[in-house]
Coordinates of N, CA and C in Angstrom, one line a residue:
E14 N 3.6 -25.0 -7.9 CA 2.3 -25.6 -7.8 C 2.5 -27.1 -8.1
S15 N 3.3 -27.5 -9.0 CA 3.5 -28.9 -9.3 C 4.0 -29.7 -8.1
A16 N 4.9 -29.0 -7.3 CA 5.4 -29.7 -6.1 C 4.3 -29.9 -5.0
E17 N 3.2 -29.1 -5.1 CA 2.1 -29.2 -4.2 C 1.0 -30.1 -4.7
G18 N 1.2 -30.7 -5.9 CA 0.2 -31.6 -6.4 C -0.9 -30.9 -7.1
T19 N -0.7 -29.6 -7.5 CA -1.7 -28.9 -8.2 C -1.1 -28.6 -9.6
N20 N -2.0 -28.3 -10.5 CA -1.7 -28.0 -11.9 C -1.5 -26.5 -12.1
P21 N -0.3 -26.0 -12.5 CA 0.0 -24.6 -12.6 C -0.9 -24.0 -13.7
C22 N -1.5 -24.8 -14.6 CA -2.3 -24.2 -15.7 C -3.8 -24.2 -15.3
A23 N -4.1 -24.6 -14.1 CA -5.6 -24.7 -13.8 C -5.7 -24.1 -12.4
K24 N -6.9 -23.6 -12.1 CA -7.2 -23.1 -10.8 C -7.7 -24.2 -9.9
D25 N -6.7 -25.0 -9.4 CA -7.1 -26.1 -8.6 C -6.4 -26.0 -7.2
N26 N -5.9 -24.9 -6.9 CA -5.2 -24.7 -5.6 C -6.1 -24.0 -4.6
D27 N -7.0 -24.7 -4.0 CA -8.0 -24.1 -3.1 C -7.3 -23.8 -1.8
I28 N -7.0 -22.5 -1.7 CA -6.3 -22.0 -0.5 C -7.1 -22.0 0.8
F29 N -8.4 -22.2 0.6 CA -9.3 -22.1 1.8 C -9.6 -23.5 2.4
T30 N -9.2 -24.5 1.7 CA -9.3 -25.9 2.4 C -8.0 -26.4 2.8
S31 N -6.9 -25.9 2.3 CA -5.6 -26.4 2.6 C -4.8 -25.3 3.4
A32 N -4.5 -25.6 4.6 CA -3.7 -24.7 5.5 C -2.4 -24.4 4.9
R33 N -1.8 -25.4 4.2 CA -0.5 -25.2 3.6 C -0.5 -24.2 2.4
L34 N -1.5 -24.4 1.5 CA -1.7 -23.5 0.4 C -2.1 -22.1 0.9
F35 N -2.9 -22.0 1.9 CA -3.3 -20.7 2.4 C -2.1 -20.0 2.9
S36 N -1.3 -20.7 3.7 CA -0.1 -20.0 4.3 C 0.9 -19.6 3.2
M37 N 1.1 -20.4 2.2 CA 1.9 -20.0 1.1 C 1.4 -18.8 0.3
Q38 N 0.1 -18.7 0.2 CA -0.5 -17.6 -0.5 C -0.3 -16.3 0.3
Q39 N -0.4 -16.4 1.6 CA -0.2 -15.2 2.4 C 1.2 -14.6 2.2
Y40 N 2.2 -15.4 2.0 CA 3.6 -14.9 1.7 C 3.5 -14.2 0.4
R41 N 2.9 -14.8 -0.6 CA 2.9 -14.1 -1.9 C 2.1 -12.8 -1.9
D42 N 0.9 -12.9 -1.3 CA 0.0 -11.7 -1.3 C 0.6 -10.5 -0.5
F43 N 1.1 -10.8 0.7 CA 1.5 -9.7 1.6 C 3.0 -9.4 1.4
L44 N 3.9 -10.3 1.2 CA 5.3 -10.1 1.2 C 5.9 -10.2 -0.2
G45 N 5.1 -10.6 -1.2 CA 5.6 -10.6 -2.5 C 6.7 -11.6 -2.8
R46 N 6.7 -12.7 -2.0 CA 7.8 -13.7 -2.1 C 7.2 -15.0 -1.7
E47 N 8.0 -16.1 -2.0 CA 7.6 -17.4 -1.5 C 8.0 -17.5 -0.1
G48 N 7.2 -18.3 0.7 CA 7.5 -18.5 2.1 C 8.7 -19.5 2.3
D49 N 9.4 -19.3 3.3 CA 10.4 -20.3 3.7 C 9.8 -21.5 4.3
A50 N 10.4 -22.6 4.3 CA 9.8 -23.9 4.8 C 9.5 -23.7 6.3
G51 N 10.3 -23.1 7.1 CA 10.0 -23.0 8.5 C 8.8 -22.1 8.8
G52 N 8.7 -21.0 8.0 CA 7.6 -20.1 8.2 C 6.3 -20.8 7.8
I53 N 6.3 -21.5 6.7 CA 5.1 -22.2 6.2 C 4.7 -23.2 7.2
S54 N 5.6 -24.0 7.7 CA 5.3 -25.0 8.8 C 4.7 -24.3 10.0
F55 N 5.3 -23.2 10.4 CA 4.7 -22.5 11.6 C 3.3 -22.1 11.4
W56 N 2.9 -21.5 10.2 CA 1.6 -21.1 10.0 C 0.6 -22.3 9.8
V57 N 1.1 -23.3 9.2 CA 0.2 -24.5 9.0 C -0.1 -25.1 10.4
G58 N 1.0 -25.1 11.3 CA 0.7 -25.6 12.7 C -0.2 -24.7 13.4
S59 N -0.1 -23.4 13.2 CA -0.9 -22.5 13.9 C -2.4 -22.7 13.5
I60 N -2.6 -22.8 12.2 CA -4.0 -23.0 11.7 C -4.5 -24.4 12.3
G61 N -3.7 -25.4 12.2 CA -4.1 -26.7 12.8 C -4.3 -26.6 14.3
G62 N -3.7 -25.7 15.0 CA -3.9 -25.6 16.4 C -5.1 -24.7 16.8
G63 N -5.8 -24.1 15.8 CA -7.0 -23.4 16.1 C -6.9 -21.9 15.7
T64 N -5.7 -21.4 15.3 CA -5.6 -20.0 14.9 C -6.5 -19.8 13.6
T65 N -7.3 -18.8 13.6 CA -8.2 -18.6 12.4 C -7.4 -18.0 11.2
R66 N -7.9 -18.2 10.1 CA -7.2 -17.7 8.9 C -7.2 -16.2 8.9
A67 N -8.3 -15.6 9.5 CA -8.3 -14.1 9.6 C -7.2 -13.6 10.5
A68 N -6.9 -14.4 11.6 CA -5.8 -14.0 12.5 C -4.4 -14.1 11.8
V69 N -4.3 -15.2 11.0 CA -3.1 -15.3 10.2 C -2.9 -14.2 9.2
T70 N -3.9 -13.9 8.5 CA -3.9 -12.7 7.6 C -3.5 -11.4 8.3
K71 N -4.1 -11.2 9.5 CA -3.8 -10.0 10.2 C -2.3 -10.0 10.6
S72 N -1.8 -11.2 11.0 CA -0.4 -11.2 11.4 C 0.5 -10.9 10.2
F73 N 0.2 -11.3 9.0 CA 1.0 -10.9 7.8 C 0.9 -9.4 7.6
F74 N -0.4 -8.9 7.7 CA -0.6 -7.5 7.5 C 0.2 -6.6 8.5
D75 N 0.2 -7.1 9.8 CA 0.9 -6.3 10.8 C 2.4 -6.6 10.9
S76 N 2.9 -7.5 10.1 CA 4.3 -7.8 10.2 C 5.2 -6.6 9.8
Q77 N 6.4 -6.6 10.4 CA 7.3 -5.6 10.1 C 7.7 -5.6 8.7
E78 N 7.9 -6.8 8.1 CA 8.2 -6.8 6.7 C 7.2 -6.2 5.8
F79 N 5.9 -6.4 6.0 CA 4.9 -5.8 5.2 C 4.8 -4.3 5.5
Q80 N 4.7 -3.9 6.8 CA 4.5 -2.5 7.2 C 5.7 -1.7 6.8
G81 N 6.9 -2.2 6.9 CA 8.1 -1.5 6.6 C 8.5 -1.3 5.1
A82 N 8.1 -2.3 4.3 CA 8.6 -2.3 2.9 C 7.5 -2.2 1.9
I83 N 6.3 -2.7 2.2 CA 5.3 -2.8 1.2 C 4.2 -1.8 1.4
A84 N 3.7 -1.7 2.7 CA 2.6 -0.9 3.0 C 2.7 0.6 2.6
P85 N 3.9 1.2 2.9 CA 4.0 2.6 2.5 C 3.8 2.9 1.0
V86 N 4.3 2.0 0.2 CA 4.1 2.2 -1.3 C 2.6 1.9 -1.6
T87 N 2.0 0.9 -1.0 CA 0.6 0.6 -1.2 C -0.3 1.8 -0.8
R88 N 0.0 2.3 0.4 CA -0.8 3.5 0.8 C -0.7 4.7 -0.1
L89 N 0.5 4.9 -0.7 CA 0.6 5.9 -1.7 C -0.3 5.7 -2.9
Y90 N -0.3 4.5 -3.4 CA -1.2 4.1 -4.5 C -2.7 4.5 -4.1
F91 N -3.1 4.1 -3.0 CA -4.5 4.4 -2.6 C -4.7 5.9 -2.4
A92 N -3.7 6.6 -1.8 CA -3.9 8.0 -1.6 C -3.9 8.8 -2.9
Y93 N -3.0 8.4 -3.8 CA -3.0 9.1 -5.1 C -4.1 8.8 -6.0
F94 N -4.4 7.5 -6.2 CA -5.2 7.1 -7.3 C -6.5 6.4 -6.8
N95 N -6.7 6.3 -5.5 CA -8.0 5.7 -4.9 C -8.3 4.4 -5.6
R96 N -7.3 3.5 -5.7 CA -7.5 2.2 -6.3 C -6.4 1.3 -5.8
I97 N -6.7 0.0 -6.1 CA -5.7 -1.1 -5.8 C -4.5 -0.9 -6.8
P98 N -3.3 -1.0 -6.3 CA -2.2 -0.9 -7.2 C -2.2 -2.0 -8.2
D99 N -1.7 -1.6 -9.4 CA -1.4 -2.7 -10.4 C -0.2 -3.4 -10.0
K100 N -0.2 -4.7 -10.2 CA 1.0 -5.5 -9.7 C 2.3 -5.1 -10.3
P101 N 2.4 -4.9 -11.6 CA 3.8 -4.5 -12.1 C 4.3 -3.2 -11.6
G102 N 3.4 -2.2 -11.4 CA 3.8 -1.0 -10.9 C 4.1 -1.1 -9.4
L103 N 3.3 -1.8 -8.7 CA 3.6 -2.0 -7.2 C 4.9 -2.7 -7.1
D104 N 5.1 -3.8 -7.8 CA 6.4 -4.5 -7.7 C 7.6 -3.6 -8.0
Y105 N 7.5 -2.8 -9.1 CA 8.5 -1.9 -9.4 C 8.9 -0.9 -8.3
W106 N 7.8 -0.3 -7.8 CA 8.1 0.8 -6.7 C 8.5 0.2 -5.4
I107 N 8.0 -1.0 -5.1 CA 8.5 -1.7 -3.9 C 10.0 -2.0 -4.0
A108 N 10.4 -2.5 -5.2 CA 11.8 -2.7 -5.4 C 12.6 -1.5 -5.3
Q109 N 12.1 -0.3 -5.8 CA 12.8 0.9 -5.7 C 12.9 1.3 -4.3
Y110 N 11.8 1.2 -3.5 CA 11.8 1.6 -2.1 C 12.8 0.7 -1.3
G111 N 12.8 -0.6 -1.6 CA 13.7 -1.5 -1.0 C 15.2 -1.3 -1.3
A112 N 15.4 -0.7 -2.5 CA 16.8 -0.4 -2.9 C 17.2 1.0 -2.3
G113 N 16.4 1.6 -1.5 CA 16.8 2.9 -0.9 C 16.2 4.2 -1.5
T114 N 15.3 4.1 -2.5 CA 14.7 5.3 -3.0 C 13.7 5.8 -1.9
P115 N 13.9 7.1 -1.5 CA 13.0 7.6 -0.5 C 11.6 7.7 -0.9
L116 N 10.7 7.5 0.1 CA 9.2 7.5 -0.2 C 8.8 8.9 -0.9
N117 N 9.5 10.0 -0.4 CA 9.2 11.3 -1.1 C 9.5 11.3 -2.5
T118 N 10.6 10.6 -2.9 CA 11.0 10.6 -4.4 C 9.9 9.7 -5.1
I119 N 9.5 8.6 -4.6 CA 8.5 7.8 -5.2 C 7.2 8.6 -5.3
S120 N 6.8 9.3 -4.3 CA 5.6 10.1 -4.3 C 5.7 11.2 -5.4
Q121 N 6.9 11.8 -5.5 CA 7.0 12.9 -6.5 C 6.9 12.3 -7.9
A122 N 7.3 11.1 -8.1 CA 7.2 10.4 -9.4 C 5.7 10.2 -9.7
F123 N 4.9 9.8 -8.6 CA 3.5 9.6 -8.8 C 2.8 10.9 -9.2
A124 N 3.3 12.0 -8.5 CA 2.7 13.3 -8.8 C 3.0 13.8 -10.2
S125 N 3.9 13.2 -10.9 CA 4.2 13.5 -12.3 C 3.4 12.6 -13.3
S126 N 2.7 11.7 -12.8 CA 2.0 10.7 -13.7 C 0.7 11.4 -14.3
P127 N 0.4 10.9 -15.5 CA -0.8 11.5 -16.1 C -2.1 11.2 -15.3
E128 N -2.1 10.1 -14.6 CA -3.3 9.8 -13.8 C -3.5 10.8 -12.7
F129 N -2.4 11.2 -12.0 CA -2.4 12.2 -11.0 C -2.8 13.6 -11.6
I130 N -2.1 13.9 -12.6 CA -2.3 15.2 -13.3 C -3.8 15.4 -13.7
G131 N -4.3 14.3 -14.2 CA -5.7 14.3 -14.6 C -6.7 14.6 -13.5
T132 N -6.3 14.2 -12.3 CA -7.2 14.4 -11.1 C -6.9 15.7 -10.4
Y133 N -5.6 16.0 -10.2 CA -5.3 17.1 -9.4 C -4.5 18.3 -10.1
G134 N -4.0 18.0 -11.3 CA -3.1 19.0 -11.9 C -3.6 20.4 -12.1
S135 N -4.8 20.6 -12.4 CA -5.3 22.0 -12.7 C -5.8 22.7 -11.5
L136 N -5.7 22.1 -10.3 CA -6.3 22.7 -9.1 C -5.3 23.6 -8.5
D137 N -5.7 24.7 -7.9 CA -4.8 25.6 -7.1 C -4.6 24.8 -5.8
N138 N -3.6 25.4 -5.0 CA -3.2 24.6 -3.8 C -4.4 24.4 -2.8
T139 N -5.2 25.4 -2.6 CA -6.3 25.2 -1.7 C -7.3 24.1 -2.2
A140 N -7.6 24.1 -3.4 CA -8.5 23.1 -4.0 C -7.8 21.7 -4.0
F141 N -6.5 21.7 -4.2 CA -5.8 20.5 -4.2 C -5.8 19.9 -2.8
V142 N -5.5 20.6 -1.7 CA -5.5 20.1 -0.4 C -6.9 19.7 0.0
T143 N -7.9 20.4 -0.4 CA -9.3 20.1 -0.1 C -9.7 18.7 -0.7
L144 N -9.3 18.5 -1.9 CA -9.6 17.2 -2.6 C -8.8 16.1 -2.0
V145 N -7.5 16.4 -1.6 CA -6.7 15.3 -0.9 C -7.4 14.9 0.4
Y146 N -7.9 15.8 1.2 CA -8.6 15.5 2.4 C -9.8 14.6 2.1
Q147 N -10.5 14.9 1.1 CA -11.7 14.2 0.7 C -11.3 12.8 0.2
N148 N -10.4 12.7 -0.7 CA -10.0 11.4 -1.4 C -9.2 10.5 -0.4
V149 N -8.4 11.1 0.4 CA -7.5 10.2 1.2 C -8.2 10.0 2.6
L150 N -8.7 11.0 3.2 CA -9.2 10.8 4.6 C -10.7 10.7 4.6
G151 N -11.4 10.9 3.5 CA -12.8 10.8 3.4 C -13.6 11.8 4.1
R152 N -13.0 13.0 4.2 CA -13.7 14.1 4.9 C -13.2 15.5 4.4
A153 N -14.0 16.5 4.8 CA -13.6 17.9 4.5 C -12.4 18.3 5.4
P154 N -11.6 19.2 4.9 CA -10.5 19.6 5.8 C -11.0 20.4 7.0
D155 N -10.3 20.3 8.1 CA -10.5 21.2 9.2 C -9.7 22.5 8.8
S156 N -10.1 23.6 9.4 CA -9.5 24.9 9.0 C -8.0 25.0 9.3
F157 N -7.6 24.4 10.4 CA -6.1 24.4 10.8 C -5.4 23.5 9.8
G158 N -5.8 22.4 9.5 CA -5.2 21.5 8.5 C -5.1 22.1 7.1
L159 N -6.2 22.7 6.7 CA -6.2 23.3 5.4 C -5.2 24.4 5.3
A160 N -5.2 25.3 6.3 CA -4.2 26.4 6.4 C -2.8 25.9 6.4
Y161 N -2.5 24.8 7.2 CA -1.2 24.3 7.3 C -0.7 23.7 6.0
W162 N -1.4 22.8 5.4 CA -0.9 22.2 4.2 C -0.9 23.2 3.0
T163 N -1.9 24.0 2.9 CA -1.8 25.0 1.9 C -0.7 26.0 2.0
G164 N -0.4 26.4 3.3 CA 0.8 27.2 3.6 C 2.1 26.6 3.2
Q165 N 2.2 25.3 3.4 CA 3.4 24.5 3.1 C 3.6 24.6 1.6
L166 N 2.5 24.4 0.8 CA 2.6 24.4 -0.7 C 2.9 25.9 -1.2
N167 N 2.1 26.8 -0.7 CA 2.3 28.2 -1.1 C 3.6 28.8 -0.8
G168 N 4.2 28.4 0.3 CA 5.5 28.9 0.7 C 6.7 28.2 0.1
G169 N 6.4 27.1 -0.7 CA 7.4 26.3 -1.3 C 8.2 25.4 -0.4
F170 N 7.6 25.2 0.8 CA 8.3 24.3 1.8 C 8.1 22.8 1.5
M171 N 7.0 22.5 0.8 CA 6.7 21.2 0.4 C 6.2 21.1 -1.0
T172 N 6.4 20.0 -1.7 CA 5.8 19.7 -3.0 C 4.5 19.0 -2.8
R173 N 3.8 18.9 -3.9 CA 2.5 18.1 -3.8 C 2.9 16.6 -3.4
G174 N 4.0 16.1 -3.9 CA 4.4 14.8 -3.6 C 4.6 14.6 -2.1
Q175 N 5.3 15.6 -1.5 CA 5.5 15.5 0.0 C 4.3 15.7 0.8
V176 N 3.3 16.4 0.3 CA 2.0 16.6 1.0 C 1.3 15.2 0.9
M177 N 1.4 14.5 -0.2 CA 0.7 13.2 -0.3 C 1.3 12.2 0.6
V178 N 2.7 12.3 0.8 CA 3.3 11.4 1.8 C 2.8 11.7 3.2
G179 N 2.7 13.0 3.5 CA 2.2 13.4 4.8 C 0.8 12.9 5.1
F180 N 0.0 12.8 4.0 CA -1.4 12.3 4.2 C -1.3 10.7 4.3
S181 N -0.6 10.1 3.4 CA -0.6 8.6 3.3 C 0.1 8.0 4.5
E182 N 1.0 8.7 5.2 CA 1.7 8.2 6.3 C 1.1 8.7 7.6
S183 N 0.0 9.5 7.5 CA -0.6 10.0 8.8 C -1.3 9.0 9.6
P184 N -1.3 9.1 10.9 CA -2.1 8.2 11.7 C -3.6 8.1 11.4
E185 N -4.2 9.2 11.0 CA -5.6 9.1 10.6 C -5.8 8.2 9.4
Y186 N -4.9 8.3 8.4 CA -5.1 7.4 7.2 C -4.8 6.0 7.6

């Protein structure tokens, strides 16, 4: 912030009036890193050329870097806990995912958390799947879907963590 003429100890970096600060913040918010000089210049030029900030934000959201490395873990947080991820936890799990930890392994760790157990732990598989449909997709399960997912759990073909990945990575979600 000092290099940008702002005070790192004060909230004086108005990202909505400065295309440069706005672009830099998009890198931090979506990609969890500082932007490279060429990328920041590109986005500043795009905004100066008439691209809306909403379109820039959508570009970061749709980027392969965000969708491939950050979005899957973020979707798991929303699917499991129905909340915005806490930054330290999200940073930790994104680093694990980036280091090669499979999404199913991360999901199974979430399934072992006290927060998950408090919401889903005492439910039988049918009630669990029904609640996942409601919490993740915002609707009651259809009979085929309920039978499929419950059958996967009852038959030992999937864990609850794997079911949550199935929902969090589904096209409907």
